[in-house]
Amino acid sequence: MVPVPGDRGRYCDRVARRILLLNGPNLNLLGTREPDVYGTDTLEDIVADLTAFAVERNAEITAAQSNSEGGLVDLLQEARRWADGVVFNPGAYTHYSIALRDAITAIELPVVETHLSNVHAREEFRHRSVLSAVCLGVVAGFGRTSYFVALEGLLRHLDP
Ligand code: DQA
């Protein structure tokens, strides 16, 4: 990366952005869970590739997954102390968790709601998200690529 003249260290000296990649319930089963809907990559595959993608963009990924709503609230609250932003696939909690909505609001970090599938093309109960309104943005329907689009959007938001 070439520094911008007169803009000392805009690229080279900038501290890497720290991003929490957070996945909710049943996403630990990626690879074998409904592969026609969610693809055949495991969560570990996606984390490894997203980590490499992040390094190219001067960002560091810390990945976490929890099947429990409280566990996700705890991880979001902890992120407030160290992260610059969150790429978050909340799984089924997307559609009804006011606790996660309140946590996203409380931590005052940019959060990108991310889904592998196009939730709007699926069952009606998946059309509603109680989280979207308090997120920076939403990416859905691109399979594993949704995570990369979400990360790119988040990093461009942080460093326009
Ligand atoms: C999902 C969509 C949700 O409706 C579902 O409950 C999931 C995965 C997705 O990534 O497409 O667990 O968040």
PDB file of C-alpha atoms and ligand atoms in Angstrom:
ATOM      1  CA  MET A   1       0.000   0.000   0.000  1.00  0.00           C
ATOM      2  CA  VAL A   2       1.363   3.446  -0.943  1.00  0.00           C
ATOM      3  CA  PRO A   3       0.931   6.224   1.616  1.00  0.00           C
ATOM      4  CA  VAL A   4      -1.020   9.273   0.473  1.00  0.00           C
ATOM      5  CA  PRO A   5       1.370  12.288   0.104  1.00  0.00           C
ATOM      6  CA  GLY A   6       0.782  14.786   2.877  1.00  0.00           C
ATOM      7  CA  ASP A   7      -1.376  12.334   4.772  1.00  0.00           C
ATOM      8  CA  ARG A   8       1.301  10.774   6.947  1.00  0.00           C
ATOM      9  CA  GLY A   9       0.845   7.110   7.485  1.00  0.00           C
ATOM     10  CA  ARG A  10      -2.729   6.942   6.382  1.00  0.00           C
ATOM     11  CA  TYR A  11      -2.166   3.371   5.267  1.00  0.00           C
ATOM     12  CA  CYS A  12       1.181   2.194   6.559  1.00  0.00           C
ATOM     13  CA  ASP A  13       1.093   3.370  10.161  1.00  0.00           C
ATOM     14  CA  ARG A  14      -2.532   2.742  10.859  1.00  0.00           C
ATOM     15  CA  VAL A  15      -3.179   0.255  13.619  1.00  0.00           C
ATOM     16  CA  ALA A  16      -5.010  -2.815  12.316  1.00  0.00           C
ATOM     17  CA  ARG A  17      -8.753  -2.716  12.763  1.00  0.00           C
ATOM     18  CA  ARG A  18      -9.953  -5.338  15.218  1.00  0.00           C
ATOM     19  CA  ILE A  19     -13.103  -7.095  14.146  1.00  0.00           C
ATOM     20  CA  LEU A  20     -15.231  -9.599  16.033  1.00  0.00           C
ATOM     21  CA  LEU A  21     -16.680 -12.265  13.746  1.00  0.00           C
ATOM     22  CA  LEU A  22     -19.599 -13.571  15.758  1.00  0.00           C
ATOM     23  CA  ASN A  23     -21.788 -16.530  14.832  1.00  0.00           C
ATOM     24  CA  GLY A  24     -24.939 -17.664  16.582  1.00  0.00           C
ATOM     25  CA  PRO A  25     -26.857 -20.900  17.070  1.00  0.00           C
ATOM     26  CA  ASN A  26     -26.301 -23.908  14.814  1.00  0.00           C
ATOM     27  CA  LEU A  27     -23.655 -22.159  12.734  1.00  0.00           C
ATOM     28  CA  ASN A  28     -21.087 -24.450  14.363  1.00  0.00           C
ATOM     29  CA  LEU A  29     -22.736 -27.159  12.226  1.00  0.00           C
ATOM     30  CA  LEU A  30     -21.953 -25.473   8.900  1.00  0.00           C
ATOM     31  CA  GLY A  31     -20.666 -27.986   6.385  1.00  0.00           C
ATOM     32  CA  THR A  32     -23.199 -30.632   7.307  1.00  0.00           C
ATOM     33  CA  ARG A  33     -26.245 -28.508   8.203  1.00  0.00           C
ATOM     34  CA  GLU A  34     -28.674 -28.210   5.274  1.00  0.00           C
ATOM     35  CA  PRO A  35     -25.832 -27.901   2.719  1.00  0.00           C
ATOM     36  CA  ASP A  36     -28.284 -27.004  -0.055  1.00  0.00           C
ATOM     37  CA  VAL A  37     -29.164 -23.856   1.938  1.00  0.00           C
ATOM     38  CA  TYR A  38     -25.908 -23.027   3.741  1.00  0.00           C
ATOM     39  CA  GLY A  39     -23.203 -24.600   1.553  1.00  0.00           C
ATOM     40  CA  THR A  40     -20.577 -27.222   2.339  1.00  0.00           C
ATOM     41  CA  ASP A  41     -17.890 -25.056   3.939  1.00  0.00           C
ATOM     42  CA  THR A  42     -17.391 -25.467   7.650  1.00  0.00           C
ATOM     43  CA  LEU A  43     -17.283 -22.459   9.947  1.00  0.00           C
ATOM     44  CA  GLU A  44     -13.558 -23.148  10.381  1.00  0.00           C
ATOM     45  CA  ASP A  45     -13.074 -22.927   6.584  1.00  0.00           C
ATOM     46  CA  ILE A  46     -14.873 -19.587   6.471  1.00  0.00           C
ATOM     47  CA  VAL A  47     -12.972 -18.200   9.466  1.00  0.00           C
ATOM     48  CA  ALA A  48      -9.628 -19.191   7.919  1.00  0.00           C
ATOM     49  CA  ASP A  49     -10.427 -17.559   4.564  1.00  0.00           C
ATOM     50  CA  LEU A  50     -11.907 -14.441   6.152  1.00  0.00           C
ATOM     51  CA  THR A  51      -8.845 -14.107   8.377  1.00  0.00           C
ATOM     52  CA  ALA A  52      -6.574 -14.153   5.303  1.00  0.00           C
ATOM     53  CA  PHE A  53      -8.846 -11.633   3.534  1.00  0.00           C
ATOM     54  CA  ALA A  54      -8.741  -9.387   6.607  1.00  0.00           C
ATOM     55  CA  VAL A  55      -4.928  -9.430   6.795  1.00  0.00           C
ATOM     56  CA  GLU A  56      -4.768  -8.036   3.235  1.00  0.00           C
ATOM     57  CA  ARG A  57      -6.936  -5.172   4.465  1.00  0.00           C
ATOM     58  CA  ASN A  58      -4.948  -4.473   7.624  1.00  0.00           C
ATOM     59  CA  ALA A  59      -7.583  -5.986   9.883  1.00  0.00           C
ATOM     60  CA  GLU A  60      -7.565  -8.724  12.509  1.00  0.00           C
ATOM     61  CA  ILE A  61     -10.401 -11.163  12.949  1.00  0.00           C
ATOM     62  CA  THR A  62     -11.316 -12.708  16.272  1.00  0.00           C
ATOM     63  CA  ALA A  63     -13.918 -15.413  15.733  1.00  0.00           C
ATOM     64  CA  ALA A  64     -16.444 -16.636  18.286  1.00  0.00           C
ATOM     65  CA  GLN A  65     -19.556 -18.765  18.146  1.00  0.00           C
ATOM     66  CA  SER A  66     -22.255 -19.471  20.705  1.00  0.00           C
ATOM     67  CA  ASN A  67     -25.492 -21.383  20.601  1.00  0.00           C
ATOM     68  CA  SER A  68     -26.903 -19.440  23.530  1.00  0.00           C
ATOM     69  CA  GLU A  69     -28.457 -16.001  23.528  1.00  0.00           C
ATOM     70  CA  GLY A  70     -26.745 -15.055  26.801  1.00  0.00           C
ATOM     71  CA  GLY A  71     -23.388 -16.210  25.462  1.00  0.00           C
ATOM     72  CA  LEU A  72     -23.802 -13.931  22.448  1.00  0.00           C
ATOM     73  CA  VAL A  73     -24.810 -10.997  24.690  1.00  0.00           C
ATOM     74  CA  ASP A  74     -21.660 -11.583  26.785  1.00  0.00           C
ATOM     75  CA  LEU A  75     -19.445 -11.685  23.674  1.00  0.00           C
ATOM     76  CA  LEU A  76     -20.971  -8.467  22.339  1.00  0.00           C
ATOM     77  CA  GLN A  77     -20.507  -6.722  25.692  1.00  0.00           C
ATOM     78  CA  GLU A  78     -16.862  -7.824  25.867  1.00  0.00           C
ATOM     79  CA  ALA A  79     -16.291  -6.597  22.294  1.00  0.00           C
ATOM     80  CA  ARG A  80     -17.041  -3.078  23.484  1.00  0.00           C
ATOM     81  CA  ARG A  81     -13.670  -3.104  25.282  1.00  0.00           C
ATOM     82  CA  TRP A  82     -11.503  -4.128  22.316  1.00  0.00           C
ATOM     83  CA  ALA A  83     -13.234  -4.298  18.925  1.00  0.00           C
ATOM     84  CA  ASP A  84     -13.739  -1.662  16.237  1.00  0.00           C
ATOM     85  CA  GLY A  85     -16.756  -3.447  14.781  1.00  0.00           C
ATOM     86  CA  VAL A  86     -18.641  -6.718  14.502  1.00  0.00           C
ATOM     87  CA  VAL A  87     -19.635  -9.003  11.625  1.00  0.00           C
ATOM     88  CA  PHE A  88     -22.544 -10.884  13.152  1.00  0.00           C
ATOM     89  CA  ASN A  89     -24.606 -13.817  11.937  1.00  0.00           C
ATOM     90  CA  PRO A  90     -27.168 -14.136  14.745  1.00  0.00           C
ATOM     91  CA  GLY A  91     -28.838 -17.220  13.194  1.00  0.00           C
ATOM     92  CA  ALA A  92     -32.431 -17.744  14.300  1.00  0.00           C
ATOM     93  CA  TYR A  93     -32.092 -15.133  17.082  1.00  0.00           C
ATOM     94  CA  THR A  94     -32.225 -12.564  14.277  1.00  0.00           C
ATOM     95  CA  HIS A  95     -35.951 -12.988  14.138  1.00  0.00           C
ATOM     96  CA  TYR A  96     -36.898 -12.511  17.789  1.00  0.00           C
ATOM     97  CA  SER A  97     -34.074 -11.632  20.187  1.00  0.00           C
ATOM     98  CA  ILE A  98     -34.709  -8.297  21.857  1.00  0.00           C
ATOM     99  CA  ALA A  99     -31.793  -9.101  24.194  1.00  0.00           C
ATOM    100  CA  LEU A 100     -29.397  -9.112  21.232  1.00  0.00           C
ATOM    101  CA  ARG A 101     -30.956  -5.952  19.849  1.00  0.00           C
ATOM    102  CA  ASP A 102     -30.445  -4.206  23.187  1.00  0.00           C
ATOM    103  CA  ALA A 103     -26.852  -5.472  23.368  1.00  0.00           C
ATOM    104  CA  ILE A 104     -26.069  -4.142  19.872  1.00  0.00           C
ATOM    105  CA  THR A 105     -27.530  -0.770  20.832  1.00  0.00           C
ATOM    106  CA  ALA A 106     -25.681  -0.708  24.154  1.00  0.00           C
ATOM    107  CA  ILE A 107     -22.179  -1.427  22.860  1.00  0.00           C
ATOM    108  CA  GLU A 108     -22.204   1.470  20.380  1.00  0.00           C
ATOM    109  CA  LEU A 109     -20.097  -0.426  17.840  1.00  0.00           C
ATOM    110  CA  PRO A 110     -20.902  -0.779  14.145  1.00  0.00           C
ATOM    111  CA  VAL A 111     -22.435  -4.220  13.633  1.00  0.00           C
ATOM    112  CA  VAL A 112     -23.154  -5.785  10.240  1.00  0.00           C
ATOM    113  CA  GLU A 113     -25.979  -8.331  10.304  1.00  0.00           C
ATOM    114  CA  THR A 114     -24.882 -11.149   8.032  1.00  0.00           C
ATOM    115  CA  HIS A 115     -26.718 -14.168   6.622  1.00  0.00           C
ATOM    116  CA  LEU A 116     -25.588 -16.928   4.306  1.00  0.00           C
ATOM    117  CA  SER A 117     -29.072 -17.428   2.888  1.00  0.00           C
ATOM    118  CA  ASN A 118     -31.479 -14.886   1.461  1.00  0.00           C
ATOM    119  CA  VAL A 119     -33.812 -14.806   4.438  1.00  0.00           C
ATOM    120  CA  HIS A 120     -36.400 -12.842   2.437  1.00  0.00           C
ATOM    121  CA  ALA A 121     -36.757 -15.670  -0.072  1.00  0.00           C
ATOM    122  CA  ARG A 122     -37.446 -18.225   2.669  1.00  0.00           C
ATOM    123  CA  GLU A 123     -40.203 -18.868   5.230  1.00  0.00           C
ATOM    124  CA  GLU A 124     -42.175 -15.833   6.285  1.00  0.00           C
ATOM    125  CA  PHE A 125     -40.909 -15.945   9.869  1.00  0.00           C
ATOM    126  CA  ARG A 126     -37.400 -15.292   8.517  1.00  0.00           C
ATOM    127  CA  HIS A 127     -38.451 -12.116   6.706  1.00  0.00           C
ATOM    128  CA  ARG A 128     -38.503 -10.131   9.916  1.00  0.00           C
ATOM    129  CA  SER A 129     -35.322  -9.096  11.706  1.00  0.00           C
ATOM    130  CA  VAL A 130     -35.545  -7.353  15.060  1.00  0.00           C
ATOM    131  CA  LEU A 131     -31.838  -6.475  14.732  1.00  0.00           C
ATOM    132  CA  SER A 132     -31.519  -4.784  11.329  1.00  0.00           C
ATOM    133  CA  ALA A 133     -32.720  -1.386  12.554  1.00  0.00           C
ATOM    134  CA  VAL A 134     -29.867  -1.119  15.060  1.00  0.00           C
ATOM    135  CA  CYS A 135     -27.172  -2.498  12.720  1.00  0.00           C
ATOM    136  CA  LEU A 136     -24.930  -0.535  10.392  1.00  0.00           C
ATOM    137  CA  GLY A 137     -26.039  -2.697   7.478  1.00  0.00           C
ATOM    138  CA  VAL A 138     -27.325  -6.100   6.414  1.00  0.00           C
ATOM    139  CA  VAL A 139     -25.836  -8.629   3.977  1.00  0.00           C
ATOM    140  CA  ALA A 140     -27.785 -11.760   3.037  1.00  0.00           C
ATOM    141  CA  GLY A 141     -28.005 -14.350   0.321  1.00  0.00           C
ATOM    142  CA  PHE A 142     -24.451 -14.687  -0.987  1.00  0.00           C
ATOM    143  CA  GLY A 143     -23.522 -17.871   0.864  1.00  0.00           C
ATOM    144  CA  ARG A 144     -20.048 -17.683   2.435  1.00  0.00           C
ATOM    145  CA  THR A 145     -19.400 -14.547   0.358  1.00  0.00           C
ATOM    146  CA  SER A 146     -21.857 -12.671   2.606  1.00  0.00           C
ATOM    147  CA  TYR A 147     -19.163 -12.597   5.322  1.00  0.00           C
ATOM    148  CA  PHE A 148     -16.585 -11.084   2.963  1.00  0.00           C
ATOM    149  CA  VAL A 149     -19.015  -8.430   1.710  1.00  0.00           C
ATOM    150  CA  ALA A 150     -19.970  -7.611   5.300  1.00  0.00           C
ATOM    151  CA  LEU A 151     -16.327  -7.268   6.360  1.00  0.00           C
ATOM    152  CA  GLU A 152     -15.451  -5.115   3.358  1.00  0.00           C
ATOM    153  CA  GLY A 153     -18.406  -2.824   4.056  1.00  0.00           C
ATOM    154  CA  LEU A 154     -17.521  -2.557   7.731  1.00  0.00           C
ATOM    155  CA  LEU A 155     -13.863  -1.715   7.030  1.00  0.00           C
ATOM    156  CA  ARG A 156     -14.841   0.932   4.462  1.00  0.00           C
ATOM    157  CA  HIS A 157     -17.213   2.413   7.019  1.00  0.00           C
ATOM    158  CA  LEU A 158     -14.420   2.540   9.612  1.00  0.00           C
ATOM    159  CA  ASP A 159     -11.847   3.976   7.172  1.00  0.00           C
ATOM    160  CA  PRO A 160     -13.725   5.653   4.331  1.00  0.00           C
TER     161      PRO A 160
HETATM  162  C1  DQA B   1     -29.167 -17.640   8.890  1.00  0.00           C
HETATM  163  C2  DQA B   1     -30.656 -17.454   8.572  1.00  0.00           C
HETATM  164  C3  DQA B   1     -31.511 -17.702   9.800  1.00  0.00           C
HETATM  165  O1  DQA B   1     -32.890 -17.552   9.487  1.00  0.00           O
HETATM  166  C4  DQA B   1     -31.295 -19.110  10.301  1.00  0.00           C
HETATM  167  O2  DQA B   1     -32.043 -19.332  11.479  1.00  0.00           O
HETATM  168  C5  DQA B   1     -29.852 -19.440  10.512  1.00  0.00           C
HETATM  169  C6  DQA B   1     -28.888 -18.994   9.505  1.00  0.00           C
HETATM  170  C7  DQA B   1     -28.289 -17.513   7.618  1.00  0.00           C
HETATM  171  O3  DQA B   1     -27.078 -17.368   7.773  1.00  0.00           O
HETATM  172  O4  DQA B   1     -28.795 -17.601   6.501  1.00  0.00           O
HETATM  173  O5  DQA B   1     -29.485 -20.121  11.450  1.00  0.00           O
HETATM  174  O6  DQA B   1     -28.755 -16.622   9.788  1.00  0.00           O
END
